[in-house]
Amino acid sequence: MTQPSAHFESKEYNAAIKVIEVLRDHAHIAYLAGGCVRDLLLGEEPKDFDVATDANPAEIQGYFRKTASVGAAFGVMLVRDFGPTIELATFRSDGVYSDARRPDSIEFSSPNEDAKRRDFTINALFYDPFAPGHDRVIDFVGGLDDIHNRILRAVGVPEDRLAEDHLRALRAVRFAAKYKLTIGDRTKTAIREHARELSGVSIERIGEEVRKMLMHPSRVQACEMIDELDLDDAIFGDRKGFDPSVMQGLGEQASYAEGLAALAIGRGFEIDDDISAICSLYRKTLDLSNGDRDELRWILQSLWNFFKCWDRMGEAQQKRLASGPVTAQALQVLRAMDHARADVIVDEIEVLSGRFGGLCPNPFISGADLIEIGLAPGPSFKAILDAVYNEQLEGRVESKPQARAFVQTQTTNEL
Ligand code: ATP
Ligand code: MG
């Protein structure tokens, strides 16, 4: 396990190797660095292949044709000469952190110094693809042993490293959960000590970490660790504990919104509670997009409907609920909450889908038909179309002429 698979190949990997080759041809040091080395050693497929080098950004621009500078202050370049974009960073050491977010200054330096500025030992390894088999992994911080022993440890003095950048507390949880690692004792203590200060980190960065945690099958472990390490207070502004039972019932590939709903329920949200309030809280603390917030709202609303209203809904209402944009997700969460209830609803939806054109047939008529009938366009259109569509869903209107006739009777009656 100490060496990445020799057979590993992907377009990204090959592009990164070519970047390294060019740098070596110019007598520079260049290694694969960070997350990709960790993933290769753990047998996971890396998301991207970052390269670290002793060439500086100006030199890099001279060696490659398609470069772009990102994070110029950190000496990070993108290289696109070989297809996929490869991030190429100059070895650096970080200056002091005065804002607990990012260093005030950086200095280009050696591989050893570069390893020391990284957060966790497992993230601080380099890989030299051109070295002889045994010497490919370059380890200045004991990361290889930690990978073998499945331990997550901060590089250097944990107290200092967690004080420098408070987001590392959440990164620790994410990596420990995802790779099934135990967090080292000192690192754990340091996380607890600095947990409160997480509230000083931007909600964008917190939200991004929580999103990654909830999108991964290890979401339950991550949420349990957040609770255990007292990070929940810092994220949500309250301590509610975490009951994992609903989240445990989600599928591995559960969506972010399903994860959020299960998190809310695990932290004590009950189906009768104020849905808007919980959605606003998560939007505010996790920087949810409008889309994510709406999905969370619809899931919670659908759950409420499935538990509290379904049995007294008419067929049209049931069909509308069953064909909503997040119904599939809501049913997953429902199943995790109450298997028997989910079975009942799913069976009934199955029956509904075989009746009168199915769950969401194309409407027989539209606004254009109403105009043709002689109605003046206006706000009442939606109510009329809704009413006639309900008739269609319940089988009382079975064709376009019948739909038009229904509208005509309705509107004449109203006059
Ligand atoms: P992922 O698979 O989630 O992308 P990653 O390890 O690649 O994991 P990135 O956020 O892409 O994580 O960062 C790349 C590397 O940069 C890390 O492996 C780590 O060495 C370093 N790094 C990232 N964030 C920090 C941080 N907050 N403090 C110190 N080093 C960091
Ligand atoms: Mg990465």
CSV table of C-alpha atoms and ligand atoms in Angstrom, one decimal:
chain,number,residue,atom,x,y,z
A,1,MET,CA,0.0,0.0,0.0
A,2,THR,CA,2.9,2.4,0.2
A,3,GLN,CA,3.0,2.8,-3.5
A,4,PRO,CA,0.2,4.1,-5.7
A,5,SER,CA,-0.9,1.5,-8.3
A,6,ALA,CA,1.6,1.5,-11.1
A,7,HIS,CA,-1.4,0.9,-13.4
A,8,PHE,CA,-3.2,4.0,-12.5
A,9,GLU,CA,-3.9,6.1,-15.5
A,10,SER,CA,-6.3,8.8,-16.5
A,11,LYS,CA,-6.2,11.8,-18.8
A,12,GLU,CA,-5.6,14.1,-15.8
A,13,TYR,CA,-2.9,11.9,-14.4
A,14,ASN,CA,-1.1,11.7,-17.7
A,15,ALA,CA,-1.3,15.5,-18.1
A,16,ALA,CA,0.2,16.0,-14.7
A,17,ILE,CA,3.0,13.6,-15.5
A,18,LYS,CA,3.7,15.5,-18.7
A,19,VAL,CA,3.8,18.8,-16.8
A,20,ILE,CA,6.3,17.2,-14.4
A,21,GLU,CA,8.4,16.0,-17.3
A,22,VAL,CA,8.7,19.4,-18.9
A,23,LEU,CA,9.8,20.9,-15.5
A,24,ARG,CA,12.3,18.1,-15.1
A,25,ASP,CA,13.7,18.8,-18.6
A,26,HIS,CA,14.3,22.4,-17.3
A,27,ALA,CA,16.2,21.0,-14.3
A,28,HIS,CA,13.5,21.7,-11.8
A,29,ILE,CA,12.1,19.5,-9.1
A,30,ALA,CA,8.4,18.6,-9.6
A,31,TYR,CA,6.2,16.2,-7.7
A,32,LEU,CA,2.5,15.3,-7.5
A,33,ALA,CA,1.4,16.9,-4.3
A,34,GLY,CA,-1.3,16.9,-1.6
A,35,GLY,CA,-4.7,15.3,-2.0
A,36,CYS,CA,-3.9,13.2,-5.1
A,37,VAL,CA,-1.0,11.4,-3.4
A,38,ARG,CA,-3.1,10.7,-0.3
A,39,ASP,CA,-5.9,9.3,-2.6
A,40,LEU,CA,-3.6,7.2,-4.6
A,41,LEU,CA,-2.1,5.7,-1.4
A,42,LEU,CA,-5.5,5.0,0.0
A,43,GLY,CA,-6.7,3.4,-3.2
A,44,GLU,CA,-9.2,6.2,-3.9
A,45,GLU,CA,-9.5,7.9,-7.3
A,46,PRO,CA,-8.1,11.4,-7.0
A,47,LYS,CA,-10.4,14.2,-8.0
A,48,ASP,CA,-7.5,16.2,-9.5
A,49,PHE,CA,-3.7,16.0,-9.8
A,50,ASP,CA,-1.9,18.9,-8.3
A,51,VAL,CA,1.8,19.4,-9.0
A,52,ALA,CA,4.3,21.3,-6.8
A,53,THR,CA,7.6,22.5,-8.1
A,54,ASP,CA,10.6,24.7,-7.4
A,55,ALA,CA,10.0,26.7,-10.6
A,56,ASN,CA,8.5,30.1,-9.9
A,57,PRO,CA,5.5,31.5,-11.7
A,58,ALA,CA,7.5,33.5,-14.2
A,59,GLU,CA,9.6,30.5,-15.1
A,60,ILE,CA,6.4,28.4,-15.4
A,61,GLN,CA,4.9,30.9,-17.9
A,62,GLY,CA,8.1,30.5,-19.9
A,63,TYR,CA,7.9,26.7,-20.1
A,64,PHE,CA,4.2,26.3,-21.0
A,65,ARG,CA,2.0,27.9,-23.6
A,66,LYS,CA,-1.4,27.8,-21.9
A,67,THR,CA,-1.0,29.1,-18.4
A,68,ALA,CA,-3.2,31.2,-16.2
A,69,SER,CA,-2.5,32.6,-12.8
A,70,VAL,CA,-4.9,31.7,-9.9
A,71,GLY,CA,-4.1,32.9,-6.5
A,72,ALA,CA,-1.2,34.9,-7.8
A,73,ALA,CA,-0.3,35.8,-4.2
A,74,PHE,CA,0.3,32.1,-3.5
A,75,GLY,CA,2.2,31.4,-6.7
A,76,VAL,CA,-0.4,29.0,-8.1
A,77,MET,CA,-0.7,28.6,-11.8
A,78,LEU,CA,-3.0,26.6,-14.1
A,79,VAL,CA,-1.4,24.7,-17.0
A,80,ARG,CA,-3.6,23.5,-19.9
A,81,ASP,CA,-1.0,22.4,-22.5
A,82,PHE,CA,-1.9,18.7,-22.2
A,83,GLY,CA,-5.7,18.8,-22.1
A,84,PRO,CA,-6.9,18.7,-18.6
A,85,THR,CA,-6.1,21.7,-16.4
A,86,ILE,CA,-3.3,21.0,-14.0
A,87,GLU,CA,-2.8,23.2,-10.9
A,88,LEU,CA,0.9,23.9,-10.5
A,89,ALA,CA,2.1,25.5,-7.3
A,90,THR,CA,5.6,26.7,-6.4
A,91,PHE,CA,6.9,25.2,-3.2
A,92,ARG,CA,6.2,27.8,-0.5
A,93,SER,CA,6.2,28.4,3.2
A,94,ASP,CA,3.4,30.4,4.7
A,95,GLY,CA,4.1,33.5,6.9
A,96,VAL,CA,2.1,34.3,10.0
A,97,TYR,CA,-1.7,34.1,10.0
A,98,SER,CA,-3.1,37.3,11.5
A,99,ASP,CA,-6.7,36.6,10.5
A,100,ALA,CA,-7.0,32.8,11.1
A,101,ARG,CA,-7.8,32.4,7.5
A,102,ARG,CA,-4.9,32.8,5.3
A,103,PRO,CA,-1.2,33.7,5.7
A,104,ASP,CA,-0.3,37.4,5.6
A,105,SER,CA,2.6,36.6,3.2
A,106,ILE,CA,4.2,33.6,1.6
A,107,GLU,CA,7.7,32.8,0.5
A,108,PHE,CA,8.9,30.4,-2.1
A,109,SER,CA,10.8,27.6,-0.5
A,110,SER,CA,11.8,23.9,-0.5
A,111,PRO,CA,9.6,20.8,-0.6
A,112,ASN,CA,10.3,20.2,3.1
A,113,GLU,CA,9.0,23.7,4.0
A,114,ASP,CA,6.0,23.2,1.6
A,115,ALA,CA,5.1,20.0,3.4
A,116,LYS,CA,5.2,21.8,6.7
A,117,ARG,CA,2.7,24.5,5.7
A,118,ARG,CA,0.1,21.8,4.8
A,119,ASP,CA,-2.7,21.0,7.2
A,120,PHE,CA,-2.6,17.2,7.9
A,121,THR,CA,0.2,14.7,7.5
A,122,ILE,CA,-1.8,12.6,5.0
A,123,ASN,CA,-2.2,15.7,2.9
A,124,ALA,CA,1.5,16.7,3.0
A,125,LEU,CA,3.0,13.9,0.9
A,126,PHE,CA,4.7,14.2,-2.5
A,127,TYR,CA,5.0,11.7,-5.2
A,128,ASP,CA,7.9,11.6,-7.6
A,129,PRO,CA,6.7,9.5,-10.6
A,130,PHE,CA,10.2,9.4,-12.0
A,131,ALA,CA,12.0,8.0,-9.0
A,132,PRO,CA,12.8,4.3,-8.6
A,133,GLY,CA,9.8,2.3,-7.3
A,134,HIS,CA,10.6,2.4,-3.5
A,135,ASP,CA,11.5,6.1,-3.4
A,136,ARG,CA,8.6,7.6,-5.1
A,137,VAL,CA,6.7,8.8,-2.0
A,138,ILE,CA,8.5,11.7,-0.3
A,139,ASP,CA,7.4,12.1,3.3
A,140,PHE,CA,8.8,14.9,5.5
A,141,VAL,CA,6.1,14.7,8.2
A,142,GLY,CA,5.3,11.0,8.9
A,143,GLY,CA,2.3,11.0,6.7
A,144,LEU,CA,3.0,7.6,5.3
A,145,ASP,CA,2.9,6.0,8.7
A,146,ASP,CA,-0.3,7.8,9.5
A,147,ILE,CA,-1.9,6.5,6.3
A,148,HIS,CA,-0.9,3.0,7.3
A,149,ASN,CA,-2.2,3.5,10.8
A,150,ARG,CA,-5.2,5.4,9.5
A,151,ILE,CA,-4.6,8.4,11.8
A,152,LEU,CA,-5.3,12.0,11.0
A,153,ARG,CA,-2.7,14.3,12.6
A,154,ALA,CA,-2.0,17.9,12.0
A,155,VAL,CA,1.4,18.7,10.6
A,156,GLY,CA,3.6,20.2,13.4
A,157,VAL,CA,2.1,21.4,16.6
A,158,PRO,CA,-1.7,20.8,16.4
A,159,GLU,CA,-2.7,23.7,18.7
A,160,ASP,CA,-0.8,26.1,16.5
A,161,ARG,CA,-2.0,24.7,13.2
A,162,LEU,CA,-5.7,24.8,14.3
A,163,ALA,CA,-5.3,28.3,15.7
A,164,GLU,CA,-3.8,29.5,12.4
A,165,ASP,CA,-6.8,28.5,10.3
A,166,HIS,CA,-10.0,27.4,12.0
A,167,LEU,CA,-11.5,25.8,9.0
A,168,ARG,CA,-9.0,23.0,9.5
A,169,ALA,CA,-11.2,21.7,12.3
A,170,LEU,CA,-13.9,21.0,9.7
A,171,ARG,CA,-11.5,19.7,7.2
A,172,ALA,CA,-10.2,17.2,9.8
A,173,VAL,CA,-13.7,15.9,10.3
A,174,ARG,CA,-14.3,15.6,6.6
A,175,PHE,CA,-11.1,13.7,6.0
A,176,ALA,CA,-11.5,11.5,9.1
A,177,ALA,CA,-15.0,10.5,8.1
A,178,LYS,CA,-14.3,10.0,4.4
A,179,TYR,CA,-11.2,7.9,4.8
A,180,LYS,CA,-12.3,6.2,8.1
A,181,LEU,CA,-9.4,7.7,10.1
A,182,THR,CA,-9.0,8.2,13.8
A,183,ILE,CA,-8.2,11.7,14.7
A,184,GLY,CA,-5.0,11.8,16.8
A,185,ASP,CA,-5.4,12.8,20.4
A,186,ARG,CA,-3.6,16.1,20.3
A,187,THR,CA,-5.2,17.1,17.1
A,188,LYS,CA,-8.6,16.2,18.6
A,189,THR,CA,-7.9,18.3,21.7
A,190,ALA,CA,-6.8,21.2,19.5
A,191,ILE,CA,-10.0,21.0,17.4
A,192,ARG,CA,-12.1,21.1,20.6
A,193,GLU,CA,-10.1,24.0,21.9
A,194,HIS,CA,-10.6,26.0,18.8
A,195,ALA,CA,-14.1,24.8,18.0
A,196,ARG,CA,-15.8,28.1,19.1
A,197,GLU,CA,-13.6,30.1,16.8
A,198,LEU,CA,-15.0,28.4,13.8
A,199,SER,CA,-17.7,31.0,14.0
A,200,GLY,CA,-15.2,33.5,12.7
A,201,VAL,CA,-14.7,31.6,9.4
A,202,SER,CA,-16.7,32.7,6.4
A,203,ILE,CA,-20.0,30.9,5.9
A,204,GLU,CA,-19.0,30.1,2.3
A,205,ARG,CA,-16.0,28.1,3.5
A,206,ILE,CA,-18.0,26.4,6.3
A,207,GLY,CA,-20.9,25.7,3.9
A,208,GLU,CA,-18.6,24.2,1.3
A,209,GLU,CA,-17.1,21.8,3.8
A,210,VAL,CA,-20.4,20.7,5.2
A,211,ARG,CA,-21.7,20.2,1.6
A,212,LYS,CA,-18.8,17.9,0.9
A,213,MET,CA,-19.4,16.0,4.1
A,214,LEU,CA,-23.1,15.5,3.4
A,215,MET,CA,-22.6,14.6,-0.2
A,216,HIS,CA,-20.4,11.7,0.8
A,217,PRO,CA,-21.6,8.3,2.0
A,218,SER,CA,-19.6,8.9,5.3
A,219,ARG,CA,-22.1,11.7,6.2
A,220,VAL,CA,-23.2,10.0,9.4
A,221,GLN,CA,-19.7,9.7,10.7
A,222,ALA,CA,-19.0,13.3,9.8
A,223,CYS,CA,-22.1,14.6,11.6
A,224,GLU,CA,-21.3,12.5,14.7
A,225,MET,CA,-17.8,13.9,14.8
A,226,ILE,CA,-19.1,17.5,14.4
A,227,ASP,CA,-21.3,16.8,17.5
A,228,GLU,CA,-18.6,15.0,19.4
A,229,LEU,CA,-16.0,17.7,18.8
A,230,ASP,CA,-18.4,20.6,19.8
A,231,LEU,CA,-18.3,22.0,16.3
A,232,ASP,CA,-22.1,22.1,16.0
A,233,ASP,CA,-22.4,25.1,18.2
A,234,ALA,CA,-19.9,27.0,16.1
A,235,ILE,CA,-21.7,26.2,12.9
A,236,PHE,CA,-25.4,26.5,13.9
A,237,GLY,CA,-25.2,28.6,17.0
A,238,ASP,CA,-26.8,25.9,19.2
A,239,ARG,CA,-26.0,22.5,20.7
A,240,LYS,CA,-28.7,20.0,19.8
A,241,GLY,CA,-26.9,16.7,19.8
A,242,PHE,CA,-27.2,14.4,16.8
A,243,ASP,CA,-29.4,11.3,16.4
A,244,PRO,CA,-28.1,9.5,13.3
A,245,SER,CA,-31.0,7.1,12.7
A,246,VAL,CA,-32.6,8.9,9.8
A,247,MET,CA,-29.4,9.8,8.1
A,248,GLN,CA,-28.3,6.2,8.4
A,249,GLY,CA,-31.3,5.2,6.3
A,250,LEU,CA,-30.4,7.4,3.3
A,251,GLY,CA,-28.9,5.9,0.2
A,252,GLU,CA,-25.1,6.3,-0.4
A,253,GLN,CA,-25.8,8.7,-3.2
A,254,ALA,CA,-28.2,10.9,-1.3
A,255,SER,CA,-28.4,14.5,-2.5
A,256,TYR,CA,-27.3,17.5,-0.5
A,257,ALA,CA,-30.9,18.4,0.2
A,258,GLU,CA,-31.6,14.9,1.5
A,259,GLY,CA,-28.5,15.2,3.7
A,260,LEU,CA,-29.6,18.5,5.0
A,261,ALA,CA,-33.1,17.3,5.8
A,262,ALA,CA,-31.6,14.3,7.7
A,263,LEU,CA,-29.2,16.6,9.5
A,264,ALA,CA,-32.1,18.8,10.6
A,265,ILE,CA,-34.1,15.8,11.8
A,266,GLY,CA,-31.0,14.3,13.5
A,267,ARG,CA,-30.6,17.6,15.3
A,268,GLY,CA,-34.2,17.5,16.6
A,269,PHE,CA,-36.3,19.1,13.9
A,270,GLU,CA,-39.8,17.6,14.0
A,271,ILE,CA,-42.2,17.4,11.2
A,272,ASP,CA,-44.6,20.0,12.8
A,273,ASP,CA,-41.8,22.5,13.4
A,274,ASP,CA,-41.4,25.7,11.5
A,275,ILE,CA,-40.0,24.8,8.1
A,276,SER,CA,-39.2,28.3,7.0
A,277,ALA,CA,-37.2,28.9,10.2
A,278,ILE,CA,-35.0,25.8,9.7
A,279,CYS,CA,-34.5,26.7,6.0
A,280,SER,CA,-33.5,30.2,6.9
A,281,LEU,CA,-31.1,29.0,9.6
A,282,TYR,CA,-29.4,26.6,7.2
A,283,ARG,CA,-29.3,29.2,4.5
A,284,LYS,CA,-27.7,31.7,6.9
A,285,THR,CA,-25.2,29.3,8.5
A,286,LEU,CA,-24.3,27.2,5.5
A,287,ASP,CA,-24.6,29.7,2.8
A,288,LEU,CA,-27.1,27.6,0.9
A,289,SER,CA,-28.0,28.7,-2.6
A,290,ASN,CA,-31.6,29.5,-3.4
A,291,GLY,CA,-31.9,26.2,-5.2
A,292,ASP,CA,-30.6,24.1,-2.2
A,293,ARG,CA,-32.7,26.1,0.2
A,294,ASP,CA,-35.8,25.5,-1.9
A,295,GLU,CA,-35.1,21.8,-2.2
A,296,LEU,CA,-34.7,21.5,1.5
A,297,ARG,CA,-38.0,23.4,2.0
A,298,TRP,CA,-39.9,21.2,-0.5
A,299,ILE,CA,-38.5,18.0,1.0
A,300,LEU,CA,-39.6,19.0,4.5
A,301,GLN,CA,-43.0,20.3,3.2
A,302,SER,CA,-43.5,17.0,1.3
A,303,LEU,CA,-42.7,15.0,4.4
A,304,TRP,CA,-45.3,17.0,6.3
A,305,ASN,CA,-47.8,16.3,3.6
A,306,PHE,CA,-47.0,12.6,3.4
A,307,PHE,CA,-47.4,12.2,7.2
A,308,LYS,CA,-50.2,14.6,7.9
A,309,CYS,CA,-52.3,15.3,4.8
A,310,TRP,CA,-51.9,12.5,2.3
A,311,ASP,CA,-54.8,10.4,3.6
A,312,ARG,CA,-57.3,13.2,3.2
A,313,MET,CA,-56.0,14.6,0.0
A,314,GLY,CA,-58.0,14.3,-3.2
A,315,GLU,CA,-56.5,12.4,-6.1
A,316,ALA,CA,-55.4,15.5,-7.9
A,317,GLN,CA,-53.6,16.8,-4.9
A,318,GLN,CA,-51.9,13.5,-4.3
A,319,LYS,CA,-50.8,13.3,-8.0
A,320,ARG,CA,-49.4,16.9,-7.7
A,321,LEU,CA,-47.5,16.0,-4.6
A,322,ALA,CA,-46.3,12.7,-6.1
A,323,SER,CA,-44.9,14.4,-9.2
A,324,GLY,CA,-43.2,17.4,-7.4
A,325,PRO,CA,-39.6,18.3,-8.2
A,326,VAL,CA,-38.2,16.7,-5.1
A,327,THR,CA,-40.6,13.9,-4.5
A,328,ALA,CA,-38.1,11.1,-5.1
A,329,GLN,CA,-35.8,12.8,-2.6
A,330,ALA,CA,-38.6,13.3,-0.1
A,331,LEU,CA,-39.6,9.6,-0.4
A,332,GLN,CA,-36.0,8.6,0.4
A,333,VAL,CA,-36.0,10.6,3.6
A,334,LEU,CA,-39.5,9.4,4.4
A,335,ARG,CA,-38.3,5.8,4.0
A,336,ALA,CA,-35.4,6.5,6.4
A,337,MET,CA,-37.9,7.9,8.9
A,338,ASP,CA,-40.7,5.4,8.6
A,339,HIS,CA,-40.4,2.4,6.3
A,340,ALA,CA,-44.0,1.3,6.6
A,341,ARG,CA,-45.4,4.8,5.8
A,342,ALA,CA,-43.1,5.0,2.8
A,343,ASP,CA,-44.3,1.6,1.6
A,344,VAL,CA,-48.0,2.8,1.8
A,345,ILE,CA,-47.3,6.0,0.0
A,346,VAL,CA,-45.2,4.4,-2.7
A,347,ASP,CA,-47.9,1.7,-3.3
A,348,GLU,CA,-50.5,4.4,-3.6
A,349,ILE,CA,-48.4,6.5,-6.0
A,350,GLU,CA,-48.0,3.4,-8.1
A,351,VAL,CA,-51.8,3.0,-8.3
A,352,LEU,CA,-52.2,6.7,-9.1
A,353,SER,CA,-49.7,6.6,-11.9
A,354,GLY,CA,-52.0,4.1,-13.7
A,355,ARG,CA,-55.1,6.3,-13.4
A,356,PHE,CA,-56.4,8.9,-15.9
A,357,GLY,CA,-53.3,9.6,-17.9
A,358,GLY,CA,-50.8,9.1,-15.0
A,359,LEU,CA,-49.3,11.4,-12.4
A,360,CYS,CA,-48.6,14.5,-14.5
A,361,PRO,CA,-50.2,14.2,-18.0
A,362,ASN,CA,-49.8,17.1,-20.4
A,363,PRO,CA,-52.7,19.5,-19.7
A,364,PHE,CA,-55.5,19.4,-22.3
A,365,ILE,CA,-55.6,23.2,-22.4
A,366,SER,CA,-53.4,26.1,-21.9
A,367,GLY,CA,-53.6,29.9,-21.6
A,368,ALA,CA,-53.8,30.1,-25.4
A,369,ASP,CA,-57.0,28.0,-25.3
A,370,LEU,CA,-58.6,30.3,-22.7
A,371,ILE,CA,-57.9,33.3,-25.0
A,372,GLU,CA,-59.4,31.4,-27.9
A,373,ILE,CA,-62.5,30.7,-25.8
A,374,GLY,CA,-62.7,34.5,-25.4
A,375,LEU,CA,-61.4,35.1,-21.9
A,376,ALA,CA,-59.3,38.1,-21.2
A,377,PRO,CA,-55.8,37.2,-20.0
A,378,GLY,CA,-55.3,38.0,-16.3
A,379,PRO,CA,-54.5,36.6,-12.9
A,380,SER,CA,-57.5,34.4,-12.9
A,381,PHE,CA,-56.0,32.3,-15.7
A,382,LYS,CA,-53.9,30.3,-13.2
A,383,ALA,CA,-56.9,29.4,-11.1
A,384,ILE,CA,-58.9,28.4,-14.1
A,385,LEU,CA,-56.2,26.2,-15.5
A,386,ASP,CA,-55.5,24.7,-12.1
A,387,ALA,CA,-59.2,23.8,-11.8
A,388,VAL,CA,-59.5,22.2,-15.2
A,389,TYR,CA,-56.2,20.3,-14.6
A,390,ASN,CA,-57.6,19.0,-11.3
A,391,GLU,CA,-60.6,17.7,-13.3
A,392,GLN,CA,-58.3,16.1,-15.8
A,393,LEU,CA,-56.2,14.4,-13.0
A,394,GLU,CA,-59.3,13.0,-11.4
A,395,GLY,CA,-60.7,11.7,-14.7
A,396,ARG,CA,-63.8,13.9,-15.0
A,397,VAL,CA,-62.3,15.7,-18.0
A,398,GLU,CA,-61.0,13.3,-20.6
A,399,SER,CA,-60.2,15.3,-23.7
A,400,LYS,CA,-59.5,18.8,-24.9
A,401,PRO,CA,-63.1,19.5,-26.0
A,402,GLN,CA,-64.3,18.3,-22.5
A,403,ALA,CA,-61.7,20.6,-20.9
A,404,ARG,CA,-62.9,23.6,-23.0
A,405,ALA,CA,-66.5,22.8,-22.2
A,406,PHE,CA,-65.6,22.6,-18.5
A,407,VAL,CA,-64.0,26.1,-18.6
A,408,GLN,CA,-67.0,27.5,-20.5
A,409,THR,CA,-69.5,26.2,-17.9
A,410,GLN,CA,-67.4,27.4,-15.1
A,411,THR,CA,-66.8,30.9,-16.4
A,412,THR,CA,-70.5,31.2,-17.5
A,413,ASN,CA,-71.6,30.1,-14.0
A,414,GLU,CA,-69.4,32.7,-12.5
A,415,LEU,CA,-70.9,35.5,-14.6
B,1,ATP,P1,-10.1,17.2,-1.8
B,1,ATP,O1,-10.1,15.8,-2.2
B,1,ATP,O2,-11.2,17.5,-0.8
B,1,ATP,O3,-9.9,18.2,-2.8
B,1,ATP,P2,-7.5,18.0,-1.0
B,1,ATP,O4,-6.5,17.4,0.0
B,1,ATP,O5,-7.1,17.9,-2.5
B,1,ATP,O6,-8.8,17.2,-0.8
B,1,ATP,P3,-7.7,20.8,-1.3
B,1,ATP,O7,-8.6,21.7,-0.5
B,1,ATP,O8,-8.0,20.6,-2.7
B,1,ATP,O9,-7.8,19.4,-0.5
B,1,ATP,O10,-6.2,21.3,-1.0
B,1,ATP,C1,-5.1,20.7,-1.6
B,1,ATP,C2,-4.0,20.6,-0.6
B,1,ATP,O11,-3.6,21.9,-0.1
B,1,ATP,C3,-4.3,19.7,0.6
B,1,ATP,O12,-4.1,18.4,0.4
B,1,ATP,C4,-3.4,20.3,1.6
B,1,ATP,O13,-2.1,19.8,1.5
B,1,ATP,C5,-3.3,21.8,1.3
B,1,ATP,N1,-4.4,22.6,2.0
B,1,ATP,C6,-5.6,22.8,1.6
B,1,ATP,N2,-6.3,23.6,2.5
B,1,ATP,C7,-5.4,23.8,3.5
B,1,ATP,C8,-5.5,24.5,4.7
B,1,ATP,N3,-6.6,25.1,5.1
B,1,ATP,N4,-4.4,24.6,5.5
B,1,ATP,C9,-3.3,23.9,5.1
B,1,ATP,N5,-3.1,23.2,4.0
B,1,ATP,C10,-4.2,23.2,3.2
B,2,MG,MG,-8.2,18.9,-4.0
